Amino acid sequence: MSERSEHTLRHSSGRRAKPALPPEQLTIVWQSVSLLLDYPDEEVLARAELVRSASLRLPAAIGDSIRAFLQHLESTPLPELQADYVETFDNRRRCNLFLTYFAHGDTRKRGMALLRFKQTYLRAGFELADSELPDHLCVVLEFAATIDRDLGRDLMLDHRAGLELLRLSLRDMHSPWASLIDAVTATLPPLRGEERDAVRRLAAEGPPEEEVGLAPFANPQFSPGAATGAAPEKTLLPMPSFPGVRT
């Protein structure tokens, strides 16, 4: 997607629709998905019942999407979950969890896009560790849930086309993680005409492929799930959003 297209997606309407859900429910959706979309390990499994309980406070369709994934999480052996996660998110360009990748690939423009994410976090008084890439969807969701709802939502809306391509790609694969992205997109306004056009372009062309380094904006060694099977470091943001989510 061109820089002009990204600008158009941000500003063509002049303003953005108000959230469809009340703040408490947005918090539950975003932090629940942030926790469940992370690399699956014992810690993720340990929070399953807490997330299920919180999901009962959501509209039925969104709560059902989260509970559908929880059922898969609890009924699948952990090594199988981990292998599937790596195959899905580390090895498929259209299932990338880094939001700026869809618009910029590994091009020089992506470094500046990552810097804008970090600047957004700093505006809210949060400084991300250098070991983390700021556009990872888990980081963005937890920032929106626990630090600044409006700024976090704006980051998602700025990259709405990429988020939708991720959702469609997971749906096409019949991936269990698709229901989590369904829950996230249900908290955002419907796609506008130019956003639908951007999704079609991304689906046809894929992200740009110019290979460059991203330093000094982020650590190039960071990955949502290393091929070795080792769990990545998770960004620990303050102010837990619903009781018991952080222990």
PDB file of C-alpha atoms in Angstrom:
ATOM      1  CA  MET A   1       0.000   0.000   0.000  1.00  0.00           C
ATOM      2  CA  SER A   2       1.374   3.426  -0.863  1.00  0.00           C
ATOM      3  CA  GLU A   3       2.021   6.159   1.700  1.00  0.00           C
ATOM      4  CA  ARG A   4      -0.735   8.186   0.015  1.00  0.00           C
ATOM      5  CA  SER A   5      -3.187   5.291   0.399  1.00  0.00           C
ATOM      6  CA  GLU A   6      -2.377   4.983   4.111  1.00  0.00           C
ATOM      7  CA  HIS A   7      -2.952   8.736   4.525  1.00  0.00           C
ATOM      8  CA  THR A   8      -6.288   8.441   2.710  1.00  0.00           C
ATOM      9  CA  LEU A   9      -7.441   5.646   5.021  1.00  0.00           C
ATOM     10  CA  ARG A  10      -6.698   7.818   8.041  1.00  0.00           C
ATOM     11  CA  HIS A  11      -8.274  11.066   6.928  1.00  0.00           C
ATOM     12  CA  SER A  12     -10.838  10.602   4.159  1.00  0.00           C
ATOM     13  CA  SER A  13     -13.844  10.652   6.474  1.00  0.00           C
ATOM     14  CA  GLY A  14     -12.618  13.623   8.519  1.00  0.00           C
ATOM     15  CA  ARG A  15     -13.691  11.877  11.719  1.00  0.00           C
ATOM     16  CA  ARG A  16     -14.077   8.364  13.002  1.00  0.00           C
ATOM     17  CA  ALA A  17     -17.200   6.581  14.143  1.00  0.00           C
ATOM     18  CA  LYS A  18     -17.650   6.170  17.865  1.00  0.00           C
ATOM     19  CA  PRO A  19     -16.973   2.696  19.293  1.00  0.00           C
ATOM     20  CA  ALA A  20     -19.940   0.341  19.079  1.00  0.00           C
ATOM     21  CA  LEU A  21     -19.259  -1.108  22.548  1.00  0.00           C
ATOM     22  CA  PRO A  22     -19.000   0.617  25.931  1.00  0.00           C
ATOM     23  CA  PRO A  23     -15.487   1.113  27.355  1.00  0.00           C
ATOM     24  CA  GLU A  24     -15.658  -1.831  29.786  1.00  0.00           C
ATOM     25  CA  GLN A  25     -16.514  -4.266  27.001  1.00  0.00           C
ATOM     26  CA  LEU A  26     -13.827  -2.872  24.675  1.00  0.00           C
ATOM     27  CA  THR A  27     -11.303  -3.446  27.445  1.00  0.00           C
ATOM     28  CA  ILE A  28     -12.394  -7.067  27.887  1.00  0.00           C
ATOM     29  CA  VAL A  29     -12.294  -7.850  24.157  1.00  0.00           C
ATOM     30  CA  TRP A  30      -8.945  -6.243  23.475  1.00  0.00           C
ATOM     31  CA  GLN A  31      -7.096  -7.600  26.481  1.00  0.00           C
ATOM     32  CA  SER A  32      -8.627 -11.068  26.140  1.00  0.00           C
ATOM     33  CA  VAL A  33      -7.488 -11.301  22.523  1.00  0.00           C
ATOM     34  CA  SER A  34      -4.071  -9.879  23.425  1.00  0.00           C
ATOM     35  CA  LEU A  35      -3.621 -12.690  25.938  1.00  0.00           C
ATOM     36  CA  LEU A  36      -4.966 -15.473  23.711  1.00  0.00           C
ATOM     37  CA  LEU A  37      -3.191 -14.377  20.534  1.00  0.00           C
ATOM     38  CA  ASP A  38       0.180 -14.626  22.234  1.00  0.00           C
ATOM     39  CA  TYR A  39       2.446 -17.661  21.706  1.00  0.00           C
ATOM     40  CA  PRO A  40       0.615 -20.548  23.447  1.00  0.00           C
ATOM     41  CA  ASP A  41       2.247 -21.730  26.657  1.00  0.00           C
ATOM     42  CA  GLU A  42       1.247 -22.792  30.149  1.00  0.00           C
ATOM     43  CA  GLU A  43       0.676 -19.169  31.173  1.00  0.00           C
ATOM     44  CA  VAL A  44      -1.865 -18.675  28.378  1.00  0.00           C
ATOM     45  CA  LEU A  45      -3.623 -21.912  29.372  1.00  0.00           C
ATOM     46  CA  ALA A  46      -3.725 -20.828  33.011  1.00  0.00           C
ATOM     47  CA  ARG A  47      -5.703 -17.693  32.092  1.00  0.00           C
ATOM     48  CA  ALA A  48      -8.309 -19.517  29.982  1.00  0.00           C
ATOM     49  CA  GLU A  49     -10.989 -19.754  32.658  1.00  0.00           C
ATOM     50  CA  LEU A  50     -10.558 -16.107  33.672  1.00  0.00           C
ATOM     51  CA  VAL A  51     -10.964 -14.989  30.055  1.00  0.00           C
ATOM     52  CA  ARG A  52     -14.000 -17.251  29.624  1.00  0.00           C
ATOM     53  CA  SER A  53     -15.626 -15.704  32.686  1.00  0.00           C
ATOM     54  CA  ALA A  54     -14.946 -12.179  31.398  1.00  0.00           C
ATOM     55  CA  SER A  55     -16.335 -13.081  27.961  1.00  0.00           C
ATOM     56  CA  LEU A  56     -19.759 -13.676  29.497  1.00  0.00           C
ATOM     57  CA  ARG A  57     -20.023  -9.887  29.934  1.00  0.00           C
ATOM     58  CA  LEU A  58     -19.753  -9.333  26.171  1.00  0.00           C
ATOM     59  CA  PRO A  59     -22.404  -9.326  23.422  1.00  0.00           C
ATOM     60  CA  ALA A  60     -23.196 -12.915  22.447  1.00  0.00           C
ATOM     61  CA  ALA A  61     -21.529 -12.924  19.025  1.00  0.00           C
ATOM     62  CA  ILE A  62     -18.220 -11.512  20.289  1.00  0.00           C
ATOM     63  CA  GLY A  63     -18.218 -13.650  23.418  1.00  0.00           C
ATOM     64  CA  ASP A  64     -18.919 -16.738  21.331  1.00  0.00           C
ATOM     65  CA  SER A  65     -15.907 -15.962  19.108  1.00  0.00           C
ATOM     66  CA  ILE A  66     -13.595 -15.812  22.118  1.00  0.00           C
ATOM     67  CA  ARG A  67     -15.080 -18.943  23.694  1.00  0.00           C
ATOM     68  CA  ALA A  68     -14.717 -20.844  20.405  1.00  0.00           C
ATOM     69  CA  PHE A  69     -10.987 -20.292  20.556  1.00  0.00           C
ATOM     70  CA  LEU A  70     -10.855 -21.172  24.253  1.00  0.00           C
ATOM     71  CA  GLN A  71     -12.457 -24.523  23.482  1.00  0.00           C
ATOM     72  CA  HIS A  72      -9.754 -25.236  20.901  1.00  0.00           C
ATOM     73  CA  LEU A  73      -7.030 -24.017  23.260  1.00  0.00           C
ATOM     74  CA  GLU A  74      -8.094 -26.334  26.071  1.00  0.00           C
ATOM     75  CA  SER A  75      -8.744 -29.395  23.900  1.00  0.00           C
ATOM     76  CA  THR A  76      -5.505 -29.344  21.872  1.00  0.00           C
ATOM     77  CA  PRO A  77      -2.134 -30.636  23.148  1.00  0.00           C
ATOM     78  CA  LEU A  78       0.233 -27.755  23.830  1.00  0.00           C
ATOM     79  CA  PRO A  79       3.007 -28.918  21.441  1.00  0.00           C
ATOM     80  CA  GLU A  80       0.450 -29.098  18.643  1.00  0.00           C
ATOM     81  CA  LEU A  81      -0.786 -25.592  19.452  1.00  0.00           C
ATOM     82  CA  GLN A  82       2.754 -24.227  19.435  1.00  0.00           C
ATOM     83  CA  ALA A  83       3.661 -25.865  16.125  1.00  0.00           C
ATOM     84  CA  ASP A  84       0.448 -24.566  14.549  1.00  0.00           C
ATOM     85  CA  TYR A  85       1.119 -21.056  15.862  1.00  0.00           C
ATOM     86  CA  VAL A  86       4.604 -20.951  14.353  1.00  0.00           C
ATOM     87  CA  GLU A  87       3.383 -22.356  11.033  1.00  0.00           C
ATOM     88  CA  THR A  88       0.519 -19.857  10.912  1.00  0.00           C
ATOM     89  CA  PHE A  89       2.094 -16.598  12.052  1.00  0.00           C
ATOM     90  CA  ASP A  90       5.832 -16.996  11.431  1.00  0.00           C
ATOM     91  CA  ASN A  91       5.742 -18.698   8.040  1.00  0.00           C
ATOM     92  CA  ARG A  92       2.859 -16.992   6.217  1.00  0.00           C
ATOM     93  CA  ARG A  93       3.191 -13.409   4.991  1.00  0.00           C
ATOM     94  CA  ARG A  94      -0.584 -12.847   4.926  1.00  0.00           C
ATOM     95  CA  CYS A  95      -0.961 -13.979   8.546  1.00  0.00           C
ATOM     96  CA  ASN A  96       1.541 -11.526   9.971  1.00  0.00           C
ATOM     97  CA  LEU A  97       0.806 -10.107  13.432  1.00  0.00           C
ATOM     98  CA  PHE A  98       2.910  -6.975  12.811  1.00  0.00           C
ATOM     99  CA  LEU A  99       0.477  -4.344  11.541  1.00  0.00           C
ATOM    100  CA  THR A 100       2.915  -2.169   9.589  1.00  0.00           C
ATOM    101  CA  TYR A 101       4.125  -5.176   7.609  1.00  0.00           C
ATOM    102  CA  PHE A 102       0.961  -5.227   5.497  1.00  0.00           C
ATOM    103  CA  ALA A 103       1.417  -1.640   4.331  1.00  0.00           C
ATOM    104  CA  HIS A 104       5.208  -1.555   4.074  1.00  0.00           C
ATOM    105  CA  GLY A 105       6.634  -5.082   4.133  1.00  0.00           C
ATOM    106  CA  ASP A 106      10.328  -5.018   5.030  1.00  0.00           C
ATOM    107  CA  THR A 107      10.933  -1.712   3.268  1.00  0.00           C
ATOM    108  CA  ARG A 108      12.560   1.458   4.560  1.00  0.00           C
ATOM    109  CA  LYS A 109       9.150   3.066   5.049  1.00  0.00           C
ATOM    110  CA  ARG A 110       8.323   0.476   7.687  1.00  0.00           C
ATOM    111  CA  GLY A 111      11.020   1.856   9.987  1.00  0.00           C
ATOM    112  CA  MET A 112       9.306   5.242  10.053  1.00  0.00           C
ATOM    113  CA  ALA A 113       5.920   3.581  10.583  1.00  0.00           C
ATOM    114  CA  LEU A 114       7.336   1.728  13.603  1.00  0.00           C
ATOM    115  CA  LEU A 115       8.676   5.006  14.941  1.00  0.00           C
ATOM    116  CA  ARG A 116       5.187   6.518  14.731  1.00  0.00           C
ATOM    117  CA  PHE A 117       3.878   3.649  16.883  1.00  0.00           C
ATOM    118  CA  LYS A 118       6.553   4.318  19.503  1.00  0.00           C
ATOM    119  CA  GLN A 119       5.769   8.033  19.450  1.00  0.00           C
ATOM    120  CA  THR A 120       2.081   7.254  19.998  1.00  0.00           C
ATOM    121  CA  TYR A 121       2.960   5.170  23.059  1.00  0.00           C
ATOM    122  CA  LEU A 122       5.188   7.933  24.404  1.00  0.00           C
ATOM    123  CA  ARG A 123       2.319  10.425  24.064  1.00  0.00           C
ATOM    124  CA  ALA A 124       0.429   8.255  26.538  1.00  0.00           C
ATOM    125  CA  GLY A 125       3.418   8.027  28.894  1.00  0.00           C
ATOM    126  CA  PHE A 126       4.366   4.448  27.973  1.00  0.00           C
ATOM    127  CA  GLU A 127       7.855   3.517  26.778  1.00  0.00           C
ATOM    128  CA  LEU A 128       8.093   0.138  25.081  1.00  0.00           C
ATOM    129  CA  ALA A 129      11.148  -2.037  25.712  1.00  0.00           C
ATOM    130  CA  ASP A 130      13.662  -2.069  22.859  1.00  0.00           C
ATOM    131  CA  SER A 131      13.251  -5.848  22.573  1.00  0.00           C
ATOM    132  CA  GLU A 132       9.649  -5.418  21.366  1.00  0.00           C
ATOM    133  CA  LEU A 133       8.342  -4.316  18.000  1.00  0.00           C
ATOM    134  CA  PRO A 134       5.624  -1.740  18.718  1.00  0.00           C
ATOM    135  CA  ASP A 135       3.248  -2.801  15.913  1.00  0.00           C
ATOM    136  CA  HIS A 136       2.715  -6.378  17.128  1.00  0.00           C
ATOM    137  CA  LEU A 137      -1.040  -6.835  17.435  1.00  0.00           C
ATOM    138  CA  CYS A 138      -0.810  -8.204  20.986  1.00  0.00           C
ATOM    139  CA  VAL A 139       1.077  -5.088  22.075  1.00  0.00           C
ATOM    140  CA  VAL A 140      -1.367  -2.736  20.329  1.00  0.00           C
ATOM    141  CA  LEU A 141      -4.394  -4.485  21.843  1.00  0.00           C
ATOM    142  CA  GLU A 142      -3.042  -4.427  25.362  1.00  0.00           C
ATOM    143  CA  PHE A 143      -2.008  -0.789  25.003  1.00  0.00           C
ATOM    144  CA  ALA A 144      -5.568   0.018  23.894  1.00  0.00           C
ATOM    145  CA  ALA A 145      -7.022  -1.996  26.774  1.00  0.00           C
ATOM    146  CA  THR A 146      -4.835  -0.735  29.593  1.00  0.00           C
ATOM    147  CA  ILE A 147      -3.206   2.573  28.665  1.00  0.00           C
ATOM    148  CA  ASP A 148      -5.110   4.671  26.118  1.00  0.00           C
ATOM    149  CA  ARG A 149      -8.267   3.358  24.497  1.00  0.00           C
ATOM    150  CA  ASP A 150      -8.574   6.077  21.851  1.00  0.00           C
ATOM    151  CA  LEU A 151      -4.944   6.082  20.741  1.00  0.00           C
ATOM    152  CA  GLY A 152      -4.857   2.286  20.605  1.00  0.00           C
ATOM    153  CA  ARG A 153      -8.051   2.152  18.580  1.00  0.00           C
ATOM    154  CA  ASP A 154      -6.660   4.763  16.182  1.00  0.00           C
ATOM    155  CA  LEU A 155      -3.598   2.574  15.580  1.00  0.00           C
ATOM    156  CA  MET A 156      -5.886  -0.297  14.626  1.00  0.00           C
ATOM    157  CA  LEU A 157      -7.982   1.924  12.369  1.00  0.00           C
ATOM    158  CA  ASP A 158      -4.859   3.298  10.692  1.00  0.00           C
ATOM    159  CA  HIS A 159      -4.023  -0.296   9.721  1.00  0.00           C
ATOM    160  CA  ARG A 160      -7.577  -1.509   9.158  1.00  0.00           C
ATOM    161  CA  ALA A 161      -6.868  -2.987   5.716  1.00  0.00           C
ATOM    162  CA  GLY A 162      -4.010  -5.124   7.006  1.00  0.00           C
ATOM    163  CA  LEU A 163      -6.074  -6.282   9.974  1.00  0.00           C
ATOM    164  CA  GLU A 164      -8.881  -7.301   7.623  1.00  0.00           C
ATOM    165  CA  LEU A 165      -6.492  -9.193   5.346  1.00  0.00           C
ATOM    166  CA  LEU A 166      -5.209 -11.041   8.421  1.00  0.00           C
ATOM    167  CA  ARG A 167      -8.781 -11.948   9.369  1.00  0.00           C
ATOM    168  CA  LEU A 168      -9.657 -13.158   5.866  1.00  0.00           C
ATOM    169  CA  SER A 169      -6.420 -15.126   5.528  1.00  0.00           C
ATOM    170  CA  LEU A 170      -7.029 -16.940   8.809  1.00  0.00           C
ATOM    171  CA  ARG A 171     -10.626 -17.607   7.772  1.00  0.00           C
ATOM    172  CA  ASP A 172      -9.480 -19.092   4.452  1.00  0.00           C
ATOM    173  CA  MET A 173      -7.145 -21.420   6.366  1.00  0.00           C
ATOM    174  CA  HIS A 174      -9.925 -22.409   8.808  1.00  0.00           C
ATOM    175  CA  SER A 175      -7.506 -21.352  11.528  1.00  0.00           C
ATOM    176  CA  PRO A 176      -8.745 -21.428  15.143  1.00  0.00           C
ATOM    177  CA  TRP A 177      -7.133 -17.997  15.637  1.00  0.00           C
ATOM    178  CA  ALA A 178      -9.547 -16.497  13.092  1.00  0.00           C
ATOM    179  CA  SER A 179     -12.285 -16.198  15.722  1.00  0.00           C
ATOM    180  CA  LEU A 180     -10.023 -13.941  17.818  1.00  0.00           C
ATOM    181  CA  ILE A 181      -9.524 -11.515  14.928  1.00  0.00           C
ATOM    182  CA  ASP A 182     -13.288 -11.667  14.323  1.00  0.00           C
ATOM    183  CA  ALA A 183     -13.742 -10.434  17.890  1.00  0.00           C
ATOM    184  CA  VAL A 184     -11.316  -7.546  17.367  1.00  0.00           C
ATOM    185  CA  THR A 185     -12.816  -6.367  14.075  1.00  0.00           C
ATOM    186  CA  ALA A 186     -16.271  -6.507  15.655  1.00  0.00           C
ATOM    187  CA  THR A 187     -15.150  -3.629  17.902  1.00  0.00           C
ATOM    188  CA  LEU A 188     -14.229  -1.463  14.880  1.00  0.00           C
ATOM    189  CA  PRO A 189     -16.440   0.333  12.336  1.00  0.00           C
ATOM    190  CA  PRO A 190     -17.366  -1.544   9.140  1.00  0.00           C
ATOM    191  CA  LEU A 191     -14.898  -1.205   6.280  1.00  0.00           C
ATOM    192  CA  ARG A 192     -15.374   1.897   4.124  1.00  0.00           C
ATOM    193  CA  GLY A 193     -15.127   1.842   0.349  1.00  0.00           C
ATOM    194  CA  GLU A 194     -11.476   2.885   0.138  1.00  0.00           C
ATOM    195  CA  GLU A 195     -10.577   0.396   2.875  1.00  0.00           C
ATOM    196  CA  ARG A 196     -12.243  -2.426   0.948  1.00  0.00           C
ATOM    197  CA  ASP A 197     -10.227  -1.352  -2.104  1.00  0.00           C
ATOM    198  CA  ALA A 198      -7.036  -1.448  -0.024  1.00  0.00           C
ATOM    199  CA  VAL A 199      -7.854  -4.974   1.182  1.00  0.00           C
ATOM    200  CA  ARG A 200      -8.370  -6.113  -2.412  1.00  0.00           C
ATOM    201  CA  ARG A 201      -5.013  -4.619  -3.420  1.00  0.00           C
ATOM    202  CA  LEU A 202      -3.249  -6.260  -0.508  1.00  0.00           C
ATOM    203  CA  ALA A 203      -4.878  -9.608  -1.281  1.00  0.00           C
ATOM    204  CA  ALA A 204      -3.802  -9.355  -4.933  1.00  0.00           C
ATOM    205  CA  GLU A 205      -0.280  -7.979  -4.455  1.00  0.00           C
ATOM    206  CA  GLY A 206       0.760  -8.849  -0.901  1.00  0.00           C
ATOM    207  CA  PRO A 207       3.081  -6.686   1.229  1.00  0.00           C
ATOM    208  CA  PRO A 208       6.120  -5.021  -0.405  1.00  0.00           C
ATOM    209  CA  GLU A 209       9.207  -7.223  -0.524  1.00  0.00           C
ATOM    210  CA  GLU A 210      12.222  -4.863  -0.423  1.00  0.00           C
ATOM    211  CA  GLU A 211      14.465  -6.353   2.260  1.00  0.00           C
ATOM    212  CA  VAL A 212      16.128  -3.855   4.598  1.00  0.00           C
ATOM    213  CA  GLY A 213      17.134  -3.632   8.250  1.00  0.00           C
ATOM    214  CA  LEU A 214      14.768  -1.915  10.677  1.00  0.00           C
ATOM    215  CA  ALA A 215      17.340  -0.769  13.264  1.00  0.00           C
ATOM    216  CA  PRO A 216      17.408   1.496  15.189  1.00  0.00           C
ATOM    217  CA  PHE A 217      13.619   1.336  15.422  1.00  0.00           C
ATOM    218  CA  ALA A 218      13.355  -2.210  16.758  1.00  0.00           C
ATOM    219  CA  ASN A 219      15.223  -5.388  17.525  1.00  0.00           C
ATOM    220  CA  PRO A 220      15.287  -7.530  14.342  1.00  0.00           C
ATOM    221  CA  GLN A 221      15.602 -10.685  16.449  1.00  0.00           C
ATOM    222  CA  PHE A 222      12.100 -10.271  17.907  1.00  0.00           C
ATOM    223  CA  SER A 223       9.456 -12.689  16.650  1.00  0.00           C
ATOM    224  CA  PRO A 224       5.966 -13.544  17.940  1.00  0.00           C
ATOM    225  CA  GLY A 225       6.977 -17.195  18.105  1.00  0.00           C
ATOM    226  CA  ALA A 226      10.531 -18.259  17.407  1.00  0.00           C
ATOM    227  CA  ALA A 227      11.002 -21.242  15.128  1.00  0.00           C
ATOM    228  CA  THR A 228      12.819 -22.955  17.981  1.00  0.00           C
ATOM    229  CA  GLY A 229       9.545 -23.107  19.873  1.00  0.00           C
ATOM    230  CA  ALA A 230      10.738 -20.758  22.615  1.00  0.00           C
ATOM    231  CA  ALA A 231       8.102 -18.351  23.835  1.00  0.00           C
ATOM    232  CA  PRO A 232       8.797 -14.668  23.156  1.00  0.00           C
ATOM    233  CA  GLU A 233       8.927 -12.013  25.845  1.00  0.00           C
ATOM    234  CA  LYS A 234       5.504 -10.486  26.400  1.00  0.00           C
ATOM    235  CA  THR A 235       5.029  -6.783  26.881  1.00  0.00           C
ATOM    236  CA  LEU A 236       3.790  -6.329  30.432  1.00  0.00           C
ATOM    237  CA  LEU A 237       1.696  -3.199  30.599  1.00  0.00           C
ATOM    238  CA  PRO A 238       0.439  -1.803  33.915  1.00  0.00           C
ATOM    239  CA  MET A 239      -3.098  -1.345  35.166  1.00  0.00           C
ATOM    240  CA  PRO A 240      -4.813  -4.743  34.663  1.00  0.00           C
ATOM    241  CA  SER A 241      -8.136  -4.192  32.954  1.00  0.00           C
ATOM    242  CA  PHE A 242     -10.329  -6.808  34.568  1.00  0.00           C
ATOM    243  CA  PRO A 243      -9.642  -8.435  37.947  1.00  0.00           C
ATOM    244  CA  GLY A 244      -7.131 -11.252  37.978  1.00  0.00           C
ATOM    245  CA  VAL A 245      -5.867 -10.890  34.411  1.00  0.00           C
ATOM    246  CA  ARG A 246      -2.330 -10.200  35.608  1.00  0.00           C
ATOM    247  CA  THR A 247      -0.899 -12.266  38.442  1.00  0.00           C
TER     248      THR A 247
END
